[in-house]
Short mmCIF file of C-alpha atoms and ligand atoms in Angstrom, two decimals:
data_model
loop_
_atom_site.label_atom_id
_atom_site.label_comp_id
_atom_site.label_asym_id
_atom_site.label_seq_id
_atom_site.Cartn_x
_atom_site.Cartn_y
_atom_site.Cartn_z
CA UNK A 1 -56.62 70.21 -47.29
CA UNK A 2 -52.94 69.23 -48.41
CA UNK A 3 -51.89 68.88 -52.46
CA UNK A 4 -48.76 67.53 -51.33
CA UNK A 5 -48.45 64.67 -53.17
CA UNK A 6 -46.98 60.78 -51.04
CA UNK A 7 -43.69 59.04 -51.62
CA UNK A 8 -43.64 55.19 -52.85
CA UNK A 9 -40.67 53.68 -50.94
CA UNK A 10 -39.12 50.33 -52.08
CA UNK A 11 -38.29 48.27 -48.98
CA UNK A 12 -35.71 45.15 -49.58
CA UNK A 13 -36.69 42.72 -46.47
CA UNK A 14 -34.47 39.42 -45.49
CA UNK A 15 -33.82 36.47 -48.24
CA UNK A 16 -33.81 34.25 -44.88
CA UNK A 17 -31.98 35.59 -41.89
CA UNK A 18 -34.99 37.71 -40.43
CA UNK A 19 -32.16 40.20 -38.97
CA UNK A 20 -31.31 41.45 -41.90
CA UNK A 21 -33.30 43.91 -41.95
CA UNK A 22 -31.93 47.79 -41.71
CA UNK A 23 -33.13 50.26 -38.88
CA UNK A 24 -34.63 52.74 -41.77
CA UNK A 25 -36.99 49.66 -43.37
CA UNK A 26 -38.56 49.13 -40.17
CA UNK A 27 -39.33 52.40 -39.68
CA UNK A 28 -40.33 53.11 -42.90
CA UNK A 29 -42.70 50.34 -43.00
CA UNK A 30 -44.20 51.47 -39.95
CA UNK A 31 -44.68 55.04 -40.68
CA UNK A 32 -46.42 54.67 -44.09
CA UNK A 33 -50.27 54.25 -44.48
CA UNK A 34 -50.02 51.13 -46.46
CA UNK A 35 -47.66 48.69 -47.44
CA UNK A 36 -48.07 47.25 -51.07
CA UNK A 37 -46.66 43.29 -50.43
CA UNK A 38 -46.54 40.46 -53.13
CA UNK A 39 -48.23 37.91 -50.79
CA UNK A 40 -49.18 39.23 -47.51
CA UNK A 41 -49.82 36.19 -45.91
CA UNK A 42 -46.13 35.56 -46.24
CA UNK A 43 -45.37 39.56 -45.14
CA UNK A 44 -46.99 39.05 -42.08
CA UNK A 45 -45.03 37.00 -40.49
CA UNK A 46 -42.03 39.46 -40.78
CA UNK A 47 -43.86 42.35 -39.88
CA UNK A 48 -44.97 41.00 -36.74
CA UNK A 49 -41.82 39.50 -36.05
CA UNK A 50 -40.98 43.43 -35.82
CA UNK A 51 -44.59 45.05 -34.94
CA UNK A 52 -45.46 46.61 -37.74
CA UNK A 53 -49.12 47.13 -38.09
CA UNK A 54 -48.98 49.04 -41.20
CA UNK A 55 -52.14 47.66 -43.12
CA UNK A 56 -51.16 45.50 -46.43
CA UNK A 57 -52.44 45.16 -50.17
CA UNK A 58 -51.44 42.35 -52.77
CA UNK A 59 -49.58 43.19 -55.09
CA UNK A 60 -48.67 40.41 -57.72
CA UNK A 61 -47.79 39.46 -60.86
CA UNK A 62 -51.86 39.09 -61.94
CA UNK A 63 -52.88 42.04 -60.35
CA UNK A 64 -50.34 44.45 -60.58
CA UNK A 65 -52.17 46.97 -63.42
CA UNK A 66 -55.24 47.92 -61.05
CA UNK A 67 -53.36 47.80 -58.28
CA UNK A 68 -50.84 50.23 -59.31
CA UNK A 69 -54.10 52.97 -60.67
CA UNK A 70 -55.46 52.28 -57.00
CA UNK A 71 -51.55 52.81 -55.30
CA UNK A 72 -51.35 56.02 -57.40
CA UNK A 73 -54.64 57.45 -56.31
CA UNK A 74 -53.43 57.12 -53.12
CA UNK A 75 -50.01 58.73 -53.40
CA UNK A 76 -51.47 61.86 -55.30
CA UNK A 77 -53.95 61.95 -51.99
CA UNK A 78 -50.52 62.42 -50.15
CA UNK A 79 -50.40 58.88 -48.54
CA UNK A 80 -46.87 57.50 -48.33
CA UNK A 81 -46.51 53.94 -49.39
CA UNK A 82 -44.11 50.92 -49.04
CA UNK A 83 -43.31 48.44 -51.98
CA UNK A 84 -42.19 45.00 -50.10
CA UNK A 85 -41.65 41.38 -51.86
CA UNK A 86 -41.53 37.92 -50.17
CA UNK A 87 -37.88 38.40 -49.89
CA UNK A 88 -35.02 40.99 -50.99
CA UNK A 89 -35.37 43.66 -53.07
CA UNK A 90 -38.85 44.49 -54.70
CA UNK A 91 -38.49 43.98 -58.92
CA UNK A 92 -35.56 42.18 -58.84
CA UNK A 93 -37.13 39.09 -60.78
CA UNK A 94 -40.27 40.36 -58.58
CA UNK A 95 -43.56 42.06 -58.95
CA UNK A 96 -43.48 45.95 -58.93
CA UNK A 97 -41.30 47.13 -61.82
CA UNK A 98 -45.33 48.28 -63.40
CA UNK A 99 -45.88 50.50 -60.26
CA UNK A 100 -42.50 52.17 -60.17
CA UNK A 101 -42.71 53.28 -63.81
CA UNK A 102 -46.63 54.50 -63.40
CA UNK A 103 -45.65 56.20 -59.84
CA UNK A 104 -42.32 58.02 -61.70
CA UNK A 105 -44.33 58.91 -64.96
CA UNK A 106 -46.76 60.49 -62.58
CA UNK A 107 -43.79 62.62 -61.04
CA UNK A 108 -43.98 61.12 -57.67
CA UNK A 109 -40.81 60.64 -55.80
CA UNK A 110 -39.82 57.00 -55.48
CA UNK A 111 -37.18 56.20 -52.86
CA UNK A 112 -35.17 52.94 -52.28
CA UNK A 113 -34.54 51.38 -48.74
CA UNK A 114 -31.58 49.36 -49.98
CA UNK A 115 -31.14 45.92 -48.70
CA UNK A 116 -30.72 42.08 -49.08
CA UNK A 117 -30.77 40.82 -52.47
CA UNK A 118 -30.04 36.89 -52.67
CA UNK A 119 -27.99 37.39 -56.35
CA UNK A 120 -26.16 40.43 -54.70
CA UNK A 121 -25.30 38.47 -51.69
CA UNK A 122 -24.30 35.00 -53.73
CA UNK A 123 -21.52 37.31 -55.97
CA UNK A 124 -20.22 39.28 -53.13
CA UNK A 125 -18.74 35.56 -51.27
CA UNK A 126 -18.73 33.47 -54.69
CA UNK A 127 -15.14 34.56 -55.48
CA UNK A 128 -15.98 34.36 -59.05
CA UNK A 129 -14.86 37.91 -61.30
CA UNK A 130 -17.53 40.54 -59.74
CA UNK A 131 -16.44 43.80 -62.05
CA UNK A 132 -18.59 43.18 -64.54
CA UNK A 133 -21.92 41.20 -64.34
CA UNK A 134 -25.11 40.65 -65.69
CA UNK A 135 -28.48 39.11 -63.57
CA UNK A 136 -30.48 36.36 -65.92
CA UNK A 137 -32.55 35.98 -63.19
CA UNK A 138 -34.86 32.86 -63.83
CA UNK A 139 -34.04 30.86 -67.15
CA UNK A 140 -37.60 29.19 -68.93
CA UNK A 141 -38.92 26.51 -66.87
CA UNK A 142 -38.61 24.08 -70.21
CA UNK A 143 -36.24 22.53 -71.87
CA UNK A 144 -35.76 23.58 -75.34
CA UNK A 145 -36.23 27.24 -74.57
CA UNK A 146 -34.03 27.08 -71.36
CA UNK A 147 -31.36 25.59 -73.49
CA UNK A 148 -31.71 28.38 -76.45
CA UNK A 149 -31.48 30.98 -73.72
CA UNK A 150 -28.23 29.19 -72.62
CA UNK A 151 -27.03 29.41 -75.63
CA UNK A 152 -27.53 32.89 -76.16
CA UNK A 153 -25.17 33.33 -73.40
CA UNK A 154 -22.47 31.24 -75.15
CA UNK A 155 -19.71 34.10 -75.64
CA UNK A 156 -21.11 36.03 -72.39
CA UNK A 157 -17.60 36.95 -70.45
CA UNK A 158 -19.10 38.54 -67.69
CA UNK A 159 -20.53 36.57 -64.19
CA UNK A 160 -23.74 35.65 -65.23
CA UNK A 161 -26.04 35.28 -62.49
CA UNK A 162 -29.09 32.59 -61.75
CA UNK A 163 -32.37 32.01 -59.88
CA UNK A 164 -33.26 28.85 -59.87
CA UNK A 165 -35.68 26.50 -58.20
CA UNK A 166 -35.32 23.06 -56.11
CA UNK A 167 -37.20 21.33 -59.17
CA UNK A 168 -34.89 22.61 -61.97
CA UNK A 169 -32.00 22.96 -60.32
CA UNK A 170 -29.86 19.48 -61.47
CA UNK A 171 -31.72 20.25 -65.15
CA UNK A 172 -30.49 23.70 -65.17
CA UNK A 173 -26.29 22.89 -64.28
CA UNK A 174 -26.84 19.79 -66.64
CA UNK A 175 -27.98 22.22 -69.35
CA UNK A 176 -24.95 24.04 -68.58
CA UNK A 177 -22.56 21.26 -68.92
CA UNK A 178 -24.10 20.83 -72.39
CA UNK A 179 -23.78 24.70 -73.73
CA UNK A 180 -20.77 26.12 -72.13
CA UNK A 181 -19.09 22.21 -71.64
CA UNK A 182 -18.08 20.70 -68.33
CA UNK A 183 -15.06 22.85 -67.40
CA UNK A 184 -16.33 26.25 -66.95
CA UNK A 185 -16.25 27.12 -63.33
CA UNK A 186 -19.45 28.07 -61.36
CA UNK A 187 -21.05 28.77 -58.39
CA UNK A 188 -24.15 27.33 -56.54
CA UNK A 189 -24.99 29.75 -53.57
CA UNK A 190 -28.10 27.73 -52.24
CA UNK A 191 -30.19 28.93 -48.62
CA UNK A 192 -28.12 31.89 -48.39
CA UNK A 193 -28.35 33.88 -44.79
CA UNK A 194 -30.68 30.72 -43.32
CA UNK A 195 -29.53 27.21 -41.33
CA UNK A 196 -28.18 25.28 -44.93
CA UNK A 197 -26.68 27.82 -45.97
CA UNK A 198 -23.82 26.63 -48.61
CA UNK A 199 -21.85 27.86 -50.96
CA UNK A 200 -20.02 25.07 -53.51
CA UNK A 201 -17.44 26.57 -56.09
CA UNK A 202 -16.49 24.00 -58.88
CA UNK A 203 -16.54 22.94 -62.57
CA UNK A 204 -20.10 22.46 -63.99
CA UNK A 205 -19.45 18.77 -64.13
CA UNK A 206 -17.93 18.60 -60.57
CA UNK A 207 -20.96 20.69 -59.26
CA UNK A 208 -23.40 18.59 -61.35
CA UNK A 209 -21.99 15.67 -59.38
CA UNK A 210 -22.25 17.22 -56.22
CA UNK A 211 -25.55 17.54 -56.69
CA UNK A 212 -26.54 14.24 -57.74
CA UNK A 213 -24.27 13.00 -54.44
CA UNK A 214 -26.56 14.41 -51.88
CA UNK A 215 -30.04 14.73 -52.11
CA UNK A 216 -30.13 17.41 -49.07
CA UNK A 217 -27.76 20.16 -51.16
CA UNK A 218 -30.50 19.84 -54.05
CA UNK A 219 -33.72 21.39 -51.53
CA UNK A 220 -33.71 25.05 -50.78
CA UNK A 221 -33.03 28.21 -52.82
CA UNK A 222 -30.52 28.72 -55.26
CA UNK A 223 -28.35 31.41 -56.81
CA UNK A 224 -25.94 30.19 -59.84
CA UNK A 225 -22.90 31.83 -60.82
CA UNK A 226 -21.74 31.11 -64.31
CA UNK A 227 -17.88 32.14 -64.87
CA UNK A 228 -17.76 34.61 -67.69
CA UNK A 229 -16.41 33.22 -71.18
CA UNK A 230 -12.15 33.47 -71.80
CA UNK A 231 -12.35 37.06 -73.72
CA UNK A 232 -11.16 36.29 -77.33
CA UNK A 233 -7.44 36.87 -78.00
CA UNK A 234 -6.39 40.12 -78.17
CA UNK A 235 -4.78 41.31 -81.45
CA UNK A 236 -4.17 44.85 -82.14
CA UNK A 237 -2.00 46.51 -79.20
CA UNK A 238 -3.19 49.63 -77.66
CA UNK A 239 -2.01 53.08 -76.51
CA UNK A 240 -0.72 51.11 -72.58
CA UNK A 241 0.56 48.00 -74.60
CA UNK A 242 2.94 50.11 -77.09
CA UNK A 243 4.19 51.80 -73.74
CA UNK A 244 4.91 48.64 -72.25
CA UNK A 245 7.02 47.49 -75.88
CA UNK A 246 8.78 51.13 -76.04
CA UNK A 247 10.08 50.21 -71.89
CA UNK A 248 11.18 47.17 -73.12
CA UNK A 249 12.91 48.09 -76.30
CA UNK A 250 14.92 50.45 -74.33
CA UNK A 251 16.84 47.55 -72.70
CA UNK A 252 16.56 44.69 -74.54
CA UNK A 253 16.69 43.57 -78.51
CA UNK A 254 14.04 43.70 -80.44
CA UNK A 255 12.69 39.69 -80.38
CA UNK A 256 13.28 39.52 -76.67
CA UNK A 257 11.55 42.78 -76.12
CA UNK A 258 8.24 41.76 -78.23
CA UNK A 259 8.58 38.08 -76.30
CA UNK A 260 7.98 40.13 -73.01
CA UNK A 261 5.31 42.39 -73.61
CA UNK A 262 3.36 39.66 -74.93
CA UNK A 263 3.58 38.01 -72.13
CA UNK A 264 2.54 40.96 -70.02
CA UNK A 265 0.10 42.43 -72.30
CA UNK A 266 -1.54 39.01 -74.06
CA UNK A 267 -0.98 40.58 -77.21
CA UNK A 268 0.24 37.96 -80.19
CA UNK A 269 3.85 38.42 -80.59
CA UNK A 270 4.51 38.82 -83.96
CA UNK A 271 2.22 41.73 -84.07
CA UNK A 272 4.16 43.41 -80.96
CA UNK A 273 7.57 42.64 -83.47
CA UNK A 274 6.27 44.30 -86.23
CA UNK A 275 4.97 47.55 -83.87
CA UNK A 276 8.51 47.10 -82.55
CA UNK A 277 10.03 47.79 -85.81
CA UNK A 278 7.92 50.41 -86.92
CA UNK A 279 9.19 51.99 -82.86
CA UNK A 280 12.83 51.37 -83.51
CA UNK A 281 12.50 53.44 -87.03
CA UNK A 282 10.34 56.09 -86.00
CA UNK A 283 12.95 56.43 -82.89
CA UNK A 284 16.20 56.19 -85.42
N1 SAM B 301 -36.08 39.87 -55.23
C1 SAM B 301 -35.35 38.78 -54.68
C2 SAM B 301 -33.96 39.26 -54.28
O1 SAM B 301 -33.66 40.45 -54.40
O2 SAM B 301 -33.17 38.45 -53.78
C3 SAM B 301 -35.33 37.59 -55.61
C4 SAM B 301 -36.70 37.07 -55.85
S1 SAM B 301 -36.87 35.67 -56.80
C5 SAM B 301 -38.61 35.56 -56.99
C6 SAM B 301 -36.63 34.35 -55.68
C7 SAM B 301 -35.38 33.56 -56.01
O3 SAM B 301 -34.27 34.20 -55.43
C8 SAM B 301 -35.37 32.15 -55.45
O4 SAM B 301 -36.04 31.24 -56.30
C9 SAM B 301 -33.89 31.88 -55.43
O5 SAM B 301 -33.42 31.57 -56.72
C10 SAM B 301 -33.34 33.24 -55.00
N2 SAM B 301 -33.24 33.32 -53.54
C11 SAM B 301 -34.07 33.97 -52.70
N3 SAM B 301 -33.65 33.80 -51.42
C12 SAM B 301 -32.54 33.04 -51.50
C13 SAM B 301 -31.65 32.51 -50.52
N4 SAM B 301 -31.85 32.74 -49.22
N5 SAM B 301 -30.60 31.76 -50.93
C14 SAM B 301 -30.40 31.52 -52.24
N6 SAM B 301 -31.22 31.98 -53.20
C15 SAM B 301 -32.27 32.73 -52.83
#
């Protein structure tokens, strides 16, 4: 008799390309005593693709309360278990995030198998600004509240990122277009890692018409990319723009001086002018 207690592991499996799949998440999903899948009809296929035996329960969106009490039982028995969804990483806009937090409350060690994660994949080849980012995941299937979520997005400046479905997808950019207006660049990233796979940079209206083109580019699955909002102007100069003013005063007059660094630094240039004066005394 053992009171060592399991481990939940959370296995990311292919968004297409069944080779993307690392060496440690087929191992892990073979050596655990029960893998914890969102539909395991769907699981199966990949797990025999690789022969992985490894018996399966659903775990979904409707079930996902008793499941977790029965999971937990089992992990404070000392079974390890495996967390899988359809495709990419478990709880990202999938079932599981309910399990994790019981498991971790319970202090039992969850541990990530990093993988594919469609969103992940779509930014890292989109060439849109990837520093700073935030996932929306899937906007409201109608309308009116899809639009109000848009519009809560309206001064967003970082990549927003976008599930969306074949049904919704020409609704969803067209949406777009309306909030954030025709010329803000995006990205659809649509069958990523399978035989379609495309990936079509443009303005929302140019993309929008892309769509509507070919009927082909709207079937499949889709990440959107939504270019961050221009950052509003910037007016008070900081501790890097003042050094980049007190360079330039060095070696040129004043006007010419506060011309430059506004230029360089975006800041307005009659507020660089009057910093500049305020240098030039301070200096005299
Ligand atoms: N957990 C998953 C992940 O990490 O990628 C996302 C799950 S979410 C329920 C499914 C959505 O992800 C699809 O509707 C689609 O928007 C996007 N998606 C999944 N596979 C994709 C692919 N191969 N290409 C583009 N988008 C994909």
């Amino acid at each position: 008799m053992t009171n060592k207690t399991g481990v939940l592991y959370v296995v990311a499996t292919p968004i297409g390309n069944l080779r993307d799949i690392s060496a440690r998440a087929i191992d892990t999903l073979k050596d655990v005593s029960r893998i914890a899948a969102e539909d395991t009809r769907h699981s199966k296929k990949l797990l025999s693709h690789y022969g992985i035996r490894t018996p399966m329960t659903a775990l979904h969106e409707h079930n996902e309360a008793e499941q977790s009490a029965m999971l937990l039982k089992l992990l404070e028995s000392g079974e390890d278990l495996a967390l899988i969804a359809d495709a990419g990483t478990p709880l990202i806009s999938d079932p599981g995030y309910f399990l994790v937090r019981t498991v971790r409350a319970a202090g039992i060690r969850v541990v990530p198998v990093p993988g594919p994660s469609a969103g992940i994949a779509a930014l890292s080849a989109s060439g849109l600004p990837s520093d700073r980012f935030v996932c929306e995941g899937f906007l409201p299937p109608r309308q009116s509240a899809r639009r109000q979520r848009l519009e809560a997005l309206r001064q967003e400046s970082r990549t927003v990122l976008f599930y969306e479905s074949t049904h919704r997808i020409t609704g969803c950019l067209q949406d777009m277009v309306a909030v954030f207006g025709g010329d803000r660049e995006a990205v659809i990233a649509r069958e990523l890692t399978k035989t379609f796979e495309t990936i079509q940079g443009g303005t929302l209206n140019e993309l929008v018409a892309w769509l509507q083109a070919d009927n082909n580019q709207r079937k499949g699955e889709f990440v959107i990319l939504l270019h961050g909002a221009p950052e509003p102007d910037r007016v008070e100069p900081d501790a890097r723009d003042l050094q980049v003013l007190k360079v330039l005063l060095r070696e040129l007059p004043l006007k010419q001086a506060a011309g430059l660094a506004a230029k360089i630094t975006g800041v307005p240039k009659n507020r660089l002018y009057e910093k500049g004066i305020t240098l030039k005394r301070d200096d005299a």
